[in-house]
Coordinates of C-alpha atoms and ligand atoms in Angstrom, one line a residue:
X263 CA 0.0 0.0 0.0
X264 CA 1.0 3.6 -0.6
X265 CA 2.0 5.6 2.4
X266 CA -1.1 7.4 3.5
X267 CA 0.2 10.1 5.8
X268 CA -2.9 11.5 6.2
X269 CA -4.3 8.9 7.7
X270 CA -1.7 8.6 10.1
X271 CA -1.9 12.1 11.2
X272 CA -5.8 11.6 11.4
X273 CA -5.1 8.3 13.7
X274 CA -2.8 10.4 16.0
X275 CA -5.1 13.5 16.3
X276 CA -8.0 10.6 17.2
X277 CA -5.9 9.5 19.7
X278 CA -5.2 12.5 21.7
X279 CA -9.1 13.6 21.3
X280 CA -10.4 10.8 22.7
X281 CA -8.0 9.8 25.2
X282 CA -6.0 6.9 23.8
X283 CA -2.4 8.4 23.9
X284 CA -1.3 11.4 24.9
X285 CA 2.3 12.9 24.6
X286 CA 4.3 12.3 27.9
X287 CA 4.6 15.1 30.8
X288 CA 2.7 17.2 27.5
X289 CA 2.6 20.3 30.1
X290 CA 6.5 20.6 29.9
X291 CA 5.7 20.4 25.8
X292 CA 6.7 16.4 26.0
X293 CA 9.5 14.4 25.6
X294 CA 10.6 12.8 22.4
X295 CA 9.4 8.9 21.5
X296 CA 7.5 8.7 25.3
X297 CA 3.7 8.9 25.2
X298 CA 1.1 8.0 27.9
X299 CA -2.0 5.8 27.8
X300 CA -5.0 7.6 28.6
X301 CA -8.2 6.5 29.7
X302 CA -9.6 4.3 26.9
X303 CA -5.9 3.7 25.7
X304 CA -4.9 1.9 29.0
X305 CA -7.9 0.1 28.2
X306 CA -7.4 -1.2 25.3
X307 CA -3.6 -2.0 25.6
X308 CA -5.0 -4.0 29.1
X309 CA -7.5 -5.9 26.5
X310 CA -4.4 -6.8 24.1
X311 CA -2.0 -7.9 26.8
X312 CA -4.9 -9.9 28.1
X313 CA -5.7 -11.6 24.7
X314 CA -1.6 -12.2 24.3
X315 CA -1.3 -13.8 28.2
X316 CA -4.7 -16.1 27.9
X317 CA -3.2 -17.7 24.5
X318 CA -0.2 -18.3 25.3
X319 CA -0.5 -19.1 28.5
X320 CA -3.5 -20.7 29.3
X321 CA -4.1 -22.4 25.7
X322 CA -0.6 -24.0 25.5
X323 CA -0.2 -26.1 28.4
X324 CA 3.4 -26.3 28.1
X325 CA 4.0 -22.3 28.5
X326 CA 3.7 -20.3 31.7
X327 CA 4.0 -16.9 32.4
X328 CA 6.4 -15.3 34.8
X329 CA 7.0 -11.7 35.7
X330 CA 10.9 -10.5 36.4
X331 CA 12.4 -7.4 37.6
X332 CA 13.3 -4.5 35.3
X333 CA 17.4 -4.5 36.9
X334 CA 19.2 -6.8 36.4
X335 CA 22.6 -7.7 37.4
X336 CA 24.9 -5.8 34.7
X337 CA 26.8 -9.1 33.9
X338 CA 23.4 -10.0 32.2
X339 CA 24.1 -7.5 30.2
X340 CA 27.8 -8.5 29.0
X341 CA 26.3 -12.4 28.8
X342 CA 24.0 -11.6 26.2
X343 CA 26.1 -9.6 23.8
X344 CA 24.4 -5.7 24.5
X345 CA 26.9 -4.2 25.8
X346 CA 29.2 -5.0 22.7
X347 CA 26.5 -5.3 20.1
X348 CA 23.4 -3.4 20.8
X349 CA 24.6 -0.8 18.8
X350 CA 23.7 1.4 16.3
X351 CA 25.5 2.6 12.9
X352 CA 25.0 6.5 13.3
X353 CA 26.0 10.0 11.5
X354 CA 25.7 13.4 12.7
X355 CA 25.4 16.2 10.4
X356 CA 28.2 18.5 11.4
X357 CA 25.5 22.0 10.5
X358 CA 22.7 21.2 12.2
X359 CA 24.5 18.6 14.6
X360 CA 21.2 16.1 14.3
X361 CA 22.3 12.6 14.7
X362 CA 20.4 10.0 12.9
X363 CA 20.5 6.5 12.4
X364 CA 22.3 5.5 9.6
X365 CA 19.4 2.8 8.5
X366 CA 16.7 5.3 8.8
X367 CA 18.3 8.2 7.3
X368 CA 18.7 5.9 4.4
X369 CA 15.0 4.4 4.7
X370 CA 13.8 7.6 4.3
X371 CA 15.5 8.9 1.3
X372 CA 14.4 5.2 -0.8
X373 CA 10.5 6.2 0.7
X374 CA 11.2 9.7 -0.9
X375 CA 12.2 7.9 -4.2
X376 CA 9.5 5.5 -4.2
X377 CA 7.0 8.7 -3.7
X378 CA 8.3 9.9 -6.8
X379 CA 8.2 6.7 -8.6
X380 CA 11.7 6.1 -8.5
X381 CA 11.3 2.1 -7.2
X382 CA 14.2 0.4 -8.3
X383 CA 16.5 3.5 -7.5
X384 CA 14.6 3.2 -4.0
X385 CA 15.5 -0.7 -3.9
X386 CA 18.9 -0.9 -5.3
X387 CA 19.5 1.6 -2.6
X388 CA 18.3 -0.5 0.4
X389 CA 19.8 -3.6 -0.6
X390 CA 23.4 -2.1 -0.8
X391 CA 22.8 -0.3 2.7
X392 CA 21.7 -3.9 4.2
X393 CA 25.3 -5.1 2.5
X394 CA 27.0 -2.7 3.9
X395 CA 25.4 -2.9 7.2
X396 CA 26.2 -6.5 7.2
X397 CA 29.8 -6.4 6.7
X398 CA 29.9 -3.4 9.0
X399 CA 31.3 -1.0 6.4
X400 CA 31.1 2.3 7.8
X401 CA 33.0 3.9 5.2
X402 CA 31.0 1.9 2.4
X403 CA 27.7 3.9 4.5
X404 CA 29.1 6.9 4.4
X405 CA 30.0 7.1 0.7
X406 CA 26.3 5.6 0.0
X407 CA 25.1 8.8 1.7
X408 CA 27.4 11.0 0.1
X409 CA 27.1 9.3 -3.1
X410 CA 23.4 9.8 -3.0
X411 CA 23.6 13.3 -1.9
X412 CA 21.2 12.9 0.8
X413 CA 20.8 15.6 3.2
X414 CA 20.0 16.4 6.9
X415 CA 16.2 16.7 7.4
X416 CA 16.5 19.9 9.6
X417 CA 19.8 22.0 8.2
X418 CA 19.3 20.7 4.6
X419 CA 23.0 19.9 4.0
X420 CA 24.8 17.4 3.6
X421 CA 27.8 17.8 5.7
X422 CA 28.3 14.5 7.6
X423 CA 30.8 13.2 10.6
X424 CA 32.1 9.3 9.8
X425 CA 29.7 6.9 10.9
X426 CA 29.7 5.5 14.3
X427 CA 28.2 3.0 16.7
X428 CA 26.1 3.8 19.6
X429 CA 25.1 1.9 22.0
X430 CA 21.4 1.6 23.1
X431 CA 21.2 1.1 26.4
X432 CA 20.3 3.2 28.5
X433 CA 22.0 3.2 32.0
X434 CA 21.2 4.4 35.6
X435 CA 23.2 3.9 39.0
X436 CA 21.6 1.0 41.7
X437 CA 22.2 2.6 45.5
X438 CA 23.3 6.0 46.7
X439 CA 25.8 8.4 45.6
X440 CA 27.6 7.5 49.1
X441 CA 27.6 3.9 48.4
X442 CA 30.2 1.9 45.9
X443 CA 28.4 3.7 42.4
X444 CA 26.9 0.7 40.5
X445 CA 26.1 0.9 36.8
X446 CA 23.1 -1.0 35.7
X447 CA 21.1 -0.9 32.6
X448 CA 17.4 -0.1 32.1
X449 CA 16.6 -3.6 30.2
X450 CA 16.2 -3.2 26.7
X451 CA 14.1 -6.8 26.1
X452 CA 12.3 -8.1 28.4
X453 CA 13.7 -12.3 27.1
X454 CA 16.5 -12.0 29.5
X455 CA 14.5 -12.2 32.9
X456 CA 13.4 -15.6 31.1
X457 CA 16.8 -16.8 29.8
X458 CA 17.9 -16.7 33.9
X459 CA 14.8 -18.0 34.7
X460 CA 15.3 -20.7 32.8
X461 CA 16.5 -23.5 36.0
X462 CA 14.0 -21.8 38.3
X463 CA 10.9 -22.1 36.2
X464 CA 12.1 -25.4 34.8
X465 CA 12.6 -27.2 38.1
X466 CA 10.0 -25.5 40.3
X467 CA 7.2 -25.8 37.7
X468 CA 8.5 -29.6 37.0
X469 CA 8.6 -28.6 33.3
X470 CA 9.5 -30.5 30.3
X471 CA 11.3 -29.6 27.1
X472 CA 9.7 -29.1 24.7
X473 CA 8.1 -25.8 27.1
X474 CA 7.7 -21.7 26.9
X475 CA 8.2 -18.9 29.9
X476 CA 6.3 -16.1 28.5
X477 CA 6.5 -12.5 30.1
X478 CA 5.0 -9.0 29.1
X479 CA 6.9 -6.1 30.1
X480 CA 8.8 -2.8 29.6
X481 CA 11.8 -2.5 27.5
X482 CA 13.7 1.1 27.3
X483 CA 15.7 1.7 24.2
X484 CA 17.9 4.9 23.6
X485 CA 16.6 5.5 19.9
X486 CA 18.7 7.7 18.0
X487 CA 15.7 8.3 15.5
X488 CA 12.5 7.7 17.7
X489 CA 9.5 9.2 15.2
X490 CA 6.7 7.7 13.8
X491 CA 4.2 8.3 16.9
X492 CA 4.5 4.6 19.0
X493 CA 5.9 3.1 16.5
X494 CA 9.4 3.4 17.8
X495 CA 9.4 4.6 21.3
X496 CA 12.2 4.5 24.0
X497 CA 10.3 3.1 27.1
X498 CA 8.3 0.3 24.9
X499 CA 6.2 -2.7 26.1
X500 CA 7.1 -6.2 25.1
X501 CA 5.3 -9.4 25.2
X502 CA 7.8 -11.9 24.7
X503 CA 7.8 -16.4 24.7
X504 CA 11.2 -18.1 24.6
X505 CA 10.4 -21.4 23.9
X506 CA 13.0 -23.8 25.4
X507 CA 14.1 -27.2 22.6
X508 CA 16.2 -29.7 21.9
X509 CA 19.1 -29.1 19.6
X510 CA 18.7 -30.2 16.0
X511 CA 15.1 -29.5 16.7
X512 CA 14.8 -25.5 15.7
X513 CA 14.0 -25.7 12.2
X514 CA 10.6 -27.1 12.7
X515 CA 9.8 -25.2 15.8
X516 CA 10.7 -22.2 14.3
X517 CA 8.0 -22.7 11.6
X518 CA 5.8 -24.0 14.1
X519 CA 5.7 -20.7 15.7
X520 CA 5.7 -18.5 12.4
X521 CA 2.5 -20.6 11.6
X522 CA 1.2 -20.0 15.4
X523 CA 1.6 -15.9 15.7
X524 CA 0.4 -15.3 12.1
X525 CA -2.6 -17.4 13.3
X526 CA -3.0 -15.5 16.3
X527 CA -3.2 -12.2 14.9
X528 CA -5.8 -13.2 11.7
X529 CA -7.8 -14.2 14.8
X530 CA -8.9 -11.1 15.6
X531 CA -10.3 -10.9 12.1
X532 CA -7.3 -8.6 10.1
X533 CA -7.3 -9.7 6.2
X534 CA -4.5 -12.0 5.7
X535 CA -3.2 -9.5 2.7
X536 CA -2.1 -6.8 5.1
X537 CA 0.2 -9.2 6.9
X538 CA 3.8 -10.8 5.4
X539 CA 6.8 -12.0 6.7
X540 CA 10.0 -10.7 6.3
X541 CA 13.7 -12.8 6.3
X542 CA 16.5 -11.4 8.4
X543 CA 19.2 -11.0 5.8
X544 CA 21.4 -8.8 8.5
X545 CA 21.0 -11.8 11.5
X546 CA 21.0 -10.0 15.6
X547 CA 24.4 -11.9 16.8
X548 CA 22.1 -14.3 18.8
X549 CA 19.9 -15.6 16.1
X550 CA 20.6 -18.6 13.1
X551 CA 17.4 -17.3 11.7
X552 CA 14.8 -14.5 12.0
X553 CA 11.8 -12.8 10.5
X554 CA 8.9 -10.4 11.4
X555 CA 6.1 -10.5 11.1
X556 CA 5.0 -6.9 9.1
X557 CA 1.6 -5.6 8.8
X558 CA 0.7 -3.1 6.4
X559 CA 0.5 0.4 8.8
X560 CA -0.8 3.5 7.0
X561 CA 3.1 4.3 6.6
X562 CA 3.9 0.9 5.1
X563 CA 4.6 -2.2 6.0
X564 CA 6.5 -2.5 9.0
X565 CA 7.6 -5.2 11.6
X566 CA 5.3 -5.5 14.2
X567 CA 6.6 -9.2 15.8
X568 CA 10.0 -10.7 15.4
X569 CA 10.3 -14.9 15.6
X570 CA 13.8 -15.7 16.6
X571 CA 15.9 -18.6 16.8
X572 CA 18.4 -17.7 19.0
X573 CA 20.1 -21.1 19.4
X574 CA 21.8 -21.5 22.8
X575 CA 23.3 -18.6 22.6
X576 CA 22.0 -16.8 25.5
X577 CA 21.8 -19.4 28.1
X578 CA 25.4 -20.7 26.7
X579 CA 26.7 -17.3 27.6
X580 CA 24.8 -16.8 31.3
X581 CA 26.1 -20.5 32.1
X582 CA 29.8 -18.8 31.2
X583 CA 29.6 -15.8 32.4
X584 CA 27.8 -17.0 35.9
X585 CA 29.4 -20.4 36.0
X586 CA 26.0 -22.0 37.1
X587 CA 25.0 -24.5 34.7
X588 CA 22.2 -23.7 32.3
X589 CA 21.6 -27.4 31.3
X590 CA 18.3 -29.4 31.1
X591 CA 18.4 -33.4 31.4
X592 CA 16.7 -34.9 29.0
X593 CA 15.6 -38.1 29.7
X594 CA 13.8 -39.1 26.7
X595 CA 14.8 -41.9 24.4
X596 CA 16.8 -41.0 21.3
X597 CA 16.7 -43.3 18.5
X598 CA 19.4 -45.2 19.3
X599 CA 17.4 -46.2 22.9
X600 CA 19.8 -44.2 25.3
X601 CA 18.7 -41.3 26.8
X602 CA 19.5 -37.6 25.6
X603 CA 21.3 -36.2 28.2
X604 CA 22.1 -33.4 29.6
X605 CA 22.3 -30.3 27.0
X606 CA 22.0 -26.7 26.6
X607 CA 18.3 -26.4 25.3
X608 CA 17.9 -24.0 22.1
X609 CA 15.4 -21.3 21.9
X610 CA 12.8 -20.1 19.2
X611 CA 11.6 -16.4 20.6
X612 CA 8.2 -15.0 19.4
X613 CA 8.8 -10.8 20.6
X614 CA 5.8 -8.6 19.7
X615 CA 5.8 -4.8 20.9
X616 CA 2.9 -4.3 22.8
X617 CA 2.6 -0.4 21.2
X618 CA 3.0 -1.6 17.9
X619 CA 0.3 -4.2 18.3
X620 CA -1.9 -1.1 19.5
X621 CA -1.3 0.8 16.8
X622 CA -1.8 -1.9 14.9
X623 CA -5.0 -2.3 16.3
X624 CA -6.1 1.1 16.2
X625 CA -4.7 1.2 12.2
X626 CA -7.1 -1.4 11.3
X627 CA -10.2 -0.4 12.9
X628 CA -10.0 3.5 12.1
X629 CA -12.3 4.6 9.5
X630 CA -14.2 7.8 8.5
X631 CA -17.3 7.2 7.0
X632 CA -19.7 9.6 4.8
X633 CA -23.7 8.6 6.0
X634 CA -24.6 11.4 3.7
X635 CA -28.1 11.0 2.1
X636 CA -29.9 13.0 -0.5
X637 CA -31.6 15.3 2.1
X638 CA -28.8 15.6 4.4
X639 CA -25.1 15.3 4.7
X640 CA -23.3 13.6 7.6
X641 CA -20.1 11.6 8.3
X642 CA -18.5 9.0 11.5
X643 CA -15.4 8.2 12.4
X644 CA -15.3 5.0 13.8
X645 CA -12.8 2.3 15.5
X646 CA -13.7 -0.9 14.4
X647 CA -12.1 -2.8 16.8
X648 CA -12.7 -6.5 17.4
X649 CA -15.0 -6.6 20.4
X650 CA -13.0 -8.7 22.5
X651 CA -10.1 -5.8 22.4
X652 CA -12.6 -2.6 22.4
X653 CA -12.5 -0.6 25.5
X654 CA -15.5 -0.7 26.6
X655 CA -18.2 -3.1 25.3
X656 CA -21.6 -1.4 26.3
X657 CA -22.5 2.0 26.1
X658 CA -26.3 2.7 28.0
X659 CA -27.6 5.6 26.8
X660 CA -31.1 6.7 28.3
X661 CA -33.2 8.4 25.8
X662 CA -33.9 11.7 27.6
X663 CA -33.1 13.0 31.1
X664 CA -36.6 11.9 32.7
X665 CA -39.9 9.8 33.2
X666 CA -37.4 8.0 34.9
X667 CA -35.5 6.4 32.0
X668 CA -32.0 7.2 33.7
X669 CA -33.2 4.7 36.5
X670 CA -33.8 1.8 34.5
X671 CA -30.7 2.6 32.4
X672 CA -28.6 3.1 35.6
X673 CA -30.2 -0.8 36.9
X674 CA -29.1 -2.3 33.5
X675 CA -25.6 -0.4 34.4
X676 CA -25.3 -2.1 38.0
X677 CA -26.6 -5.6 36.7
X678 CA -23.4 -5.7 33.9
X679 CA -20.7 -4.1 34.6
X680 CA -19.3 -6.7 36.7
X681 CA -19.6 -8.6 34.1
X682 CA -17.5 -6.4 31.1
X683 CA -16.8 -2.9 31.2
X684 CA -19.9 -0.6 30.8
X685 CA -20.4 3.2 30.1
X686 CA -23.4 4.9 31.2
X687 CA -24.2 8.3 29.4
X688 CA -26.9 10.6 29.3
X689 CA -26.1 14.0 28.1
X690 CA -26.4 15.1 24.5
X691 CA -28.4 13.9 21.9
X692 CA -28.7 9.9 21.3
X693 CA -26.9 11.1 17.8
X694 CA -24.1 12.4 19.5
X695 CA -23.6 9.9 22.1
X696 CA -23.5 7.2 19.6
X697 CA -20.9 9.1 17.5
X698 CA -18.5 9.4 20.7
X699 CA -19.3 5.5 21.3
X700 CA -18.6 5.0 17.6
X701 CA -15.0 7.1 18.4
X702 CA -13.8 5.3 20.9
X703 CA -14.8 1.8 19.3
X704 CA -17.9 0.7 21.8
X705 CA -19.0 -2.1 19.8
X706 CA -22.7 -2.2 21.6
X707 CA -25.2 0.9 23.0
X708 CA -28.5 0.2 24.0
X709 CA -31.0 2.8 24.5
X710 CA -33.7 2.8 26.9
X711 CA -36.7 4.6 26.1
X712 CA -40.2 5.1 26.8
X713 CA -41.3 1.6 25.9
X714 CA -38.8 0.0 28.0
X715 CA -41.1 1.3 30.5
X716 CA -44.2 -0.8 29.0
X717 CA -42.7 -3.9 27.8
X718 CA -39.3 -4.5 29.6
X719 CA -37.0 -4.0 26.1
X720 CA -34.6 -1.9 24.7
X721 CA -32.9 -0.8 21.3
X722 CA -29.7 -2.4 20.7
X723 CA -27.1 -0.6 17.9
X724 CA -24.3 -2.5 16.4
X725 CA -21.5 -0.4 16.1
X726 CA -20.5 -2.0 12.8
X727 CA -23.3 -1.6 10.4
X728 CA -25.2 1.1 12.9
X729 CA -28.6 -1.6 12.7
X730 CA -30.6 -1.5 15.6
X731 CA -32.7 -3.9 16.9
X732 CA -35.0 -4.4 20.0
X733 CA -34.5 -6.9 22.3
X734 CA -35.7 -7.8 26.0
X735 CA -33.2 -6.2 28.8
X736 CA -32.8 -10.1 30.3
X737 CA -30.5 -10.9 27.1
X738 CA -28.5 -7.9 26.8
X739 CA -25.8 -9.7 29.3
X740 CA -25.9 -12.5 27.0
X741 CA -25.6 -10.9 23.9
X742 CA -22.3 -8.8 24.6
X743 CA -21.2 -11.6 26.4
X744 CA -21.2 -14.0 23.2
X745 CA -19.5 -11.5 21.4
X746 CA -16.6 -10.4 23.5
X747 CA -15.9 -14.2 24.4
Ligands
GAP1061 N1 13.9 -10.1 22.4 C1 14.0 -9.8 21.0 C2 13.8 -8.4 20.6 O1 13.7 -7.6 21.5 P1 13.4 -6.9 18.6 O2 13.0 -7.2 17.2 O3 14.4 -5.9 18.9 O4 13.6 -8.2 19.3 C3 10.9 -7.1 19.3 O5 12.0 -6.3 19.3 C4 9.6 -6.2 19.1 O6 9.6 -5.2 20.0 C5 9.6 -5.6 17.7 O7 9.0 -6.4 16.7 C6 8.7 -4.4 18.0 O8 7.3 -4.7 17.9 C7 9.0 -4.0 19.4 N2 9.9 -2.9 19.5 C8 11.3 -2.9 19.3 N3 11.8 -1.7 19.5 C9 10.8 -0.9 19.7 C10 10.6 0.6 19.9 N4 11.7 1.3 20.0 N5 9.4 1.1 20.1 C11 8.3 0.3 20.1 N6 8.4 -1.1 19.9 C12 9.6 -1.6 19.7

């Protein structure tokens, strides 16, 4: 698809006006790539993290969830290869002094070509940068940007330092300025409370290979370019399986799990054509093979998962940096009769950012509407999203203010809102109120009005195709319930 940069803007005004994200500590005019969840956003990032949890925990009876601690010893750190490698390739133009990332200064000249047509231009460019970038040629980068005379976003030269790395991590200090100073890293994925979690999981829980820790969970990443709204942030959410296998085993399990996540997200109804996966050509230095999962955003496709195998790399390293075995004993029978052994399990990691799975989310569902008719124009803007997810199922709208419609409205509000989360409104026009429940993605309204009084029903409106039907007030429970299950 095209980019559609209108749309995107339109998705991030929606946002803010109807309290899904908000720029962080806005008051202070923000801070870059950190945004807060307001009150239907929390929402709805609850539902998602909810709907991840429940189906990988609770429908794979080999995987259970754990929850670890932000800090982590700094050796963690050095075990799994961030503190030499989590690094960026970056320039700074020496003018403006704006430091980009190499990758996305180049991404975003190719998207300027392919705006003006220029495709293979666009292509050839990217596949030379993801040479380069494999082979770590920072000269070769540099000339590529020269060579293409593409210039600073801000300062509009292009005057450029040599490229260099920079690392991504951020770091802080654990105990007072009295005390021995102690550098420690915010964590920048949330798989290495699993990887030395590993023993204690596996042995408490009694678990046997092959078996998944899951954990959701905030990553922080110093992003040289952080733009694109939540797209790339630097205090992220991740919800993250590393599923623990025998060696000589990962090829199949890694396809098992492509299958699985692609599954998971087409069940909450997204065509299939707006997904594909993408092949690692440039492998992270943990992984034998890697792809995402990308989903077609209004700025283009983009990764919004990454499946990993990561080998043994990670639990190798933490068994040789902490010198506490990281081995599982399997005591299955090989082919030969004997048992396996003790090994070093391997690892296939599904990673999906929480914020990109939002915005996925929201992506998919926004729409704006014309109702017009011949007599009258008119227009919605709606959030389609899948019931399960939306933030609150039920809006119950009384009619008018009186005759003591609120009542009954407010009785239909205390019988089910333990049940799923309700909204009660009364002010405003029924037109109105159904718009802002259309906004914020309310999948169901029901009205009560004057007959409610007389025969004990109400009008239900599908949020979808805006139909409304009558139905007694003992089913409403049941009918939102069948949905959102
Ligand atoms: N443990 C593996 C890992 O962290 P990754 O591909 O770097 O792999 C996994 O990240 C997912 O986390 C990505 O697919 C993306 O959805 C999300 N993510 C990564 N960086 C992000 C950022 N700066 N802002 C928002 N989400 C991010």
């Amino acid at each position: 698809m095209a980019n559609d940069h209108k749309k995107f803007q339109a998705i991030i005004s929606h946002c803010k006006e109807y309290g899904f994200i908000f720029p962080s500590s806005e008051i202070y005019d923000g801070l870059s790539a950190v945004y807060d969840y307001g009150q239907w956003g929390s929402e709805l990032k609850k539902n998602i993290k909810d709907y991840w949890w429940k189906s990988m925990t609770q429908l794979h009876e080999n995987i259970v969830g754990i929850d670890a601690a932000i800090f982590m010893h700094p050796t963690t750190w050095k075990a799994s290869g961030h503190v030499d490698n989590f690094s960026d390739p970056m320039i700074d133009n020496k003018d403006s002094k704006k430091r980009y990332r190499v990758d996305h200064l180049i991404e975003s000249f190719a998207d300027e070509l392919e705006a003006k047509g220029d495709t293979e231009k666009a292509k050839s460019l990217l596949e030379k940068m993801d040479k380069l970038i494999a082979a770590s040629d920072f000269n070769g980068l540099k000339e590529l940007i020269e060579n293409n005379k593409i210039r600073c976003s801000v300062g509009g030269t292009s005057n450029w330092t040599d490229v260099r790395q920079f690392n991504l991590m951020f770091s802080t200090q654990l105990g007072s300025v009295t005390e021995e100073a102690n550098e420690i890293y915010l964590r920048p994925e949330t798989a290495q409370g699993i990887f030395v979690n590993f023993l204690n999981v596996q042995k408490t829980g009694r678990m046997k290979i092959p078996f998944g820790i899951a954990q959701i969970g905030k990553a922080f990443r110093n992003e040289i370019v952080a733009r694109q709204f939540i797209f790339r942030m630097r205090e992220f959410e991740q919800m993250e399986m590393q599923f623990f296998i025998r060696p000589g085993t990962q090829k199949e399990w890694y396809e098992f799990w492509k299958k699985e996540r692609l599954k998971w997200h087409l069940s909450l109804g997204t065509e299939k054509e707006k997904y594909r996966f993408h092949d690692h050509v440039k492998l992270a230095h943990y992984a034998d093979a890697a792809c995402d999962i990308e989903y077609d955003f209004p700025i283009g496709f983009k990764e919004v998962e990454g499946i990993h195998s990561r080998t043994d790399f990670d639990l190798r390293n933490h068994q040789e940096y902490s010198k506490k075995k990281m081995q599982y004993f399997d005591n299955d029978l090989d082919a030969t009769g004997k048992p396996y052994g003790n090994y070093i399990p391997y690892v296939i990691e599904t990673s999906i950012g929480l914020d990109r799975m939002f915005l996925l989310i929201i992506s998919n569902a926004y729409a704006e509407e014309d109702l017009s008719t011949p007599d009258k124009q008119d227009s919605r803007t709606v959030l389609k999203i899948p019931p399960i997810l939306a933030p609150v199922k039920l809006g119950i709208l009384p009619l008018v203010r009186k005759d003591g419609l609120p009542e009954i409205a407010r009785q239909i509000m205390d019988d089910c809102k333990n049940a799923f989360r309700c909204f009660y409104e009364e002010k405003d026009t029924i037109g109105k109120r159904y718009r802002r429940m259309d906004a914020i993605g309310t999948p169901f309204c029901i009205t009560v009005d004057h007959q409610t009084k007389e025969d004990n029903t109400v009008t239900i409106r599908y949020r979808d195709s805006m139909k409304q039907e009558r139905i007694p007030i003992h089913t409403i429970k049941s009918i939102v319930d069948k949905q959102i299950s």
